[in-house]
Short mmCIF file of C-alpha atoms in Angstrom, two decimals:
data_model
loop_
_atom_site.label_atom_id
_atom_site.label_comp_id
_atom_site.label_asym_id
_atom_site.label_seq_id
_atom_site.Cartn_x
_atom_site.Cartn_y
_atom_site.Cartn_z
CA MET Z 1 21.33 -12.80 13.79
CA GLN Z 2 18.03 -12.74 15.67
CA LEU Z 3 14.90 -12.37 13.55
CA GLU Z 4 13.89 -9.12 15.27
CA GLU Z 5 17.22 -7.55 14.24
CA TYR Z 6 15.89 -7.25 10.68
CA PHE Z 7 13.31 -4.68 11.82
CA ASN Z 8 12.90 -1.26 13.39
CA PHE Z 9 10.00 -1.28 15.83
CA LEU Z 10 9.05 2.40 15.66
CA ALA Z 11 5.60 2.01 17.25
CA PRO Z 12 3.15 -0.83 17.87
CA ASP Z 13 1.60 -0.03 14.48
CA ASP Z 14 4.82 0.82 12.64
CA ILE Z 15 7.35 -1.95 12.02
CA ARG Z 16 9.81 -1.34 9.21
CA LEU Z 17 12.63 -3.25 7.66
CA LYS Z 18 15.99 -1.97 8.85
CA ASP Z 19 17.76 0.48 6.57
CA SER Z 20 14.54 1.14 4.65
CA ARG Z 21 11.26 2.99 4.92
CA ILE Z 22 9.30 -0.11 3.91
CA GLY Z 23 6.87 -1.44 6.49
CA ILE Z 24 6.31 -5.14 7.01
CA GLU Z 25 2.69 -4.62 5.94
CA THR Z 26 3.86 -3.79 2.43
CA ILE Z 27 5.77 -7.05 2.08
CA LEU Z 28 3.13 -9.14 3.81
CA TYR Z 29 0.30 -7.70 1.70
CA GLU Z 30 2.13 -8.90 -1.40
CA TYR Z 31 2.72 -12.31 0.18
CA ILE Z 32 -0.71 -12.90 1.77
CA TYR Z 33 -3.17 -11.10 -0.49
CA ARG Z 34 -1.42 -11.16 -3.85
CA ALA Z 35 0.15 -14.61 -3.36
CA ARG Z 36 3.56 -13.41 -4.54
CA THR Z 37 6.65 -15.47 -3.88
CA PRO Z 38 9.52 -14.01 -1.88
CA GLU Z 39 11.53 -13.80 -5.10
CA GLU Z 40 8.76 -11.83 -6.83
CA ILE Z 41 8.51 -9.47 -3.86
CA ALA Z 42 12.28 -8.90 -3.84
CA ASN Z 43 12.10 -8.10 -7.56
CA ILE Z 44 9.37 -5.51 -6.92
CA TYR Z 45 11.09 -3.89 -3.92
CA THR Z 46 14.62 -3.78 -5.24
CA SER Z 47 15.94 -1.86 -2.24
CA LEU Z 48 15.33 -4.99 -0.15
CA SER Z 49 17.32 -8.17 -0.22
CA LEU Z 50 15.72 -11.56 -0.64
CA GLU Z 51 16.93 -12.30 2.88
CA GLN Z 52 14.93 -9.34 4.25
CA VAL Z 53 11.80 -10.53 2.46
CA TYR Z 54 12.21 -14.05 3.86
CA ALA Z 55 12.86 -12.59 7.34
CA THR Z 56 9.60 -10.63 7.12
CA ILE Z 57 7.62 -13.70 6.11
CA LEU Z 58 9.28 -15.79 8.82
CA TYR Z 59 8.51 -13.08 11.40
CA TYR Z 60 4.87 -13.23 10.28
CA LEU Z 61 4.78 -17.03 10.53
CA HIS Z 62 6.35 -16.97 14.02
CA ASN Z 63 4.00 -14.22 15.24
CA LYS Z 64 0.94 -14.99 13.16
CA GLU Z 65 -1.70 -13.83 15.65
CA SER Z 66 -0.17 -10.45 16.48
CA VAL Z 67 1.03 -9.74 12.93
CA SER Z 68 -2.36 -10.72 11.49
CA LYS Z 69 -3.94 -8.15 13.81
CA TYR Z 70 -1.29 -5.61 12.75
CA ILE Z 71 -2.20 -6.22 9.08
CA ALA Z 72 -5.96 -6.11 9.78
CA ASP Z 73 -5.55 -2.80 11.64
CA TRP Z 74 -3.47 -1.40 8.77
CA LEU Z 75 -6.08 -2.46 6.20
CA GLU Z 76 -8.87 -0.91 8.29
CA TRP Z 77 -6.89 2.33 8.69
CA GLY Z 78 -6.39 2.45 4.91
CA ARG Z 79 -10.11 1.91 4.31
CA LYS Z 80 -11.00 4.74 6.71
CA MET Z 81 -8.48 7.08 5.09
CA ARG Z 82 -9.87 6.35 1.60
CA GLU Z 83 -13.40 7.06 2.84
CA GLU Z 84 -12.25 10.32 4.42
CA GLN Z 85 -10.46 11.37 1.23
CA GLN Z 86 -13.62 10.70 -0.78
CA ARG Z 87 -15.76 12.72 1.63
CA ASN Z 88 -13.26 15.59 1.92
CA PRO Z 89 -10.93 15.69 -1.09
CA SER Z 90 -7.96 18.02 -0.94
CA PRO Z 91 -8.03 21.23 -3.02
CA ALA Z 92 -5.68 19.60 -5.54
CA VAL Z 93 -7.97 16.59 -5.95
CA ARG Z 94 -11.02 18.86 -6.27
CA LYS Z 95 -9.23 20.79 -9.03
CA LEU Z 96 -8.36 17.54 -10.85
CA MET Z 97 -11.97 16.38 -10.56
CA GLN Z 98 -13.13 19.72 -11.99
CA LEU Z 99 -10.68 19.48 -14.89
CA LYS Z 100 -11.81 15.92 -15.61
CA ALA Z 101 -15.47 16.96 -15.61
CA GLU Z 102 -14.70 19.87 -17.94
CA ARG Z 103 -12.76 17.58 -20.29
CA GLU Z 104 -15.58 15.02 -20.35
CA GLY Z 105 -18.08 17.81 -20.99
CA GLN Z 106 -15.98 19.04 -23.90
CA LYS Z 107 -15.74 15.49 -25.32
CA ALA Z 108 -19.53 15.11 -25.11
CA LYS Z 109 -20.00 18.49 -26.79
CA ASN Z 110 -17.55 17.56 -29.58
CA ALA Z 111 -19.33 14.22 -30.07
CA GLN Z 112 -22.67 16.00 -30.46
CA ILE Z 113 -21.18 18.40 -33.01
CA SER Z 114 -19.64 15.59 -35.07
CA HIS Z 115 -22.88 13.58 -35.03
CA GLY Z 116 -25.17 16.56 -35.43
#
């Protein structure tokens, strides 16, 4: 089996493991940034085989320059999306933030009453 046969190349910025919805960035983030072993990664992502995890790491090692750029682009995209979500939270997030503020206000009020 050729190494590339382990993956679906959906777009230049979307490479997934065959028969799954898991992108190579997910596996490689665990490997590169969290220093997890292939066995640990396979235990976390139980829908993947240990062979698939090793294939992903081997693909990275064989294509280090292009895959490193792929990961860097993915990390940058994630950073931009988090910033955008903070600037413009969805209505559901705004509601949760409001509920949290109300709850904290009630806790502060209760603390004043019990100490007052």
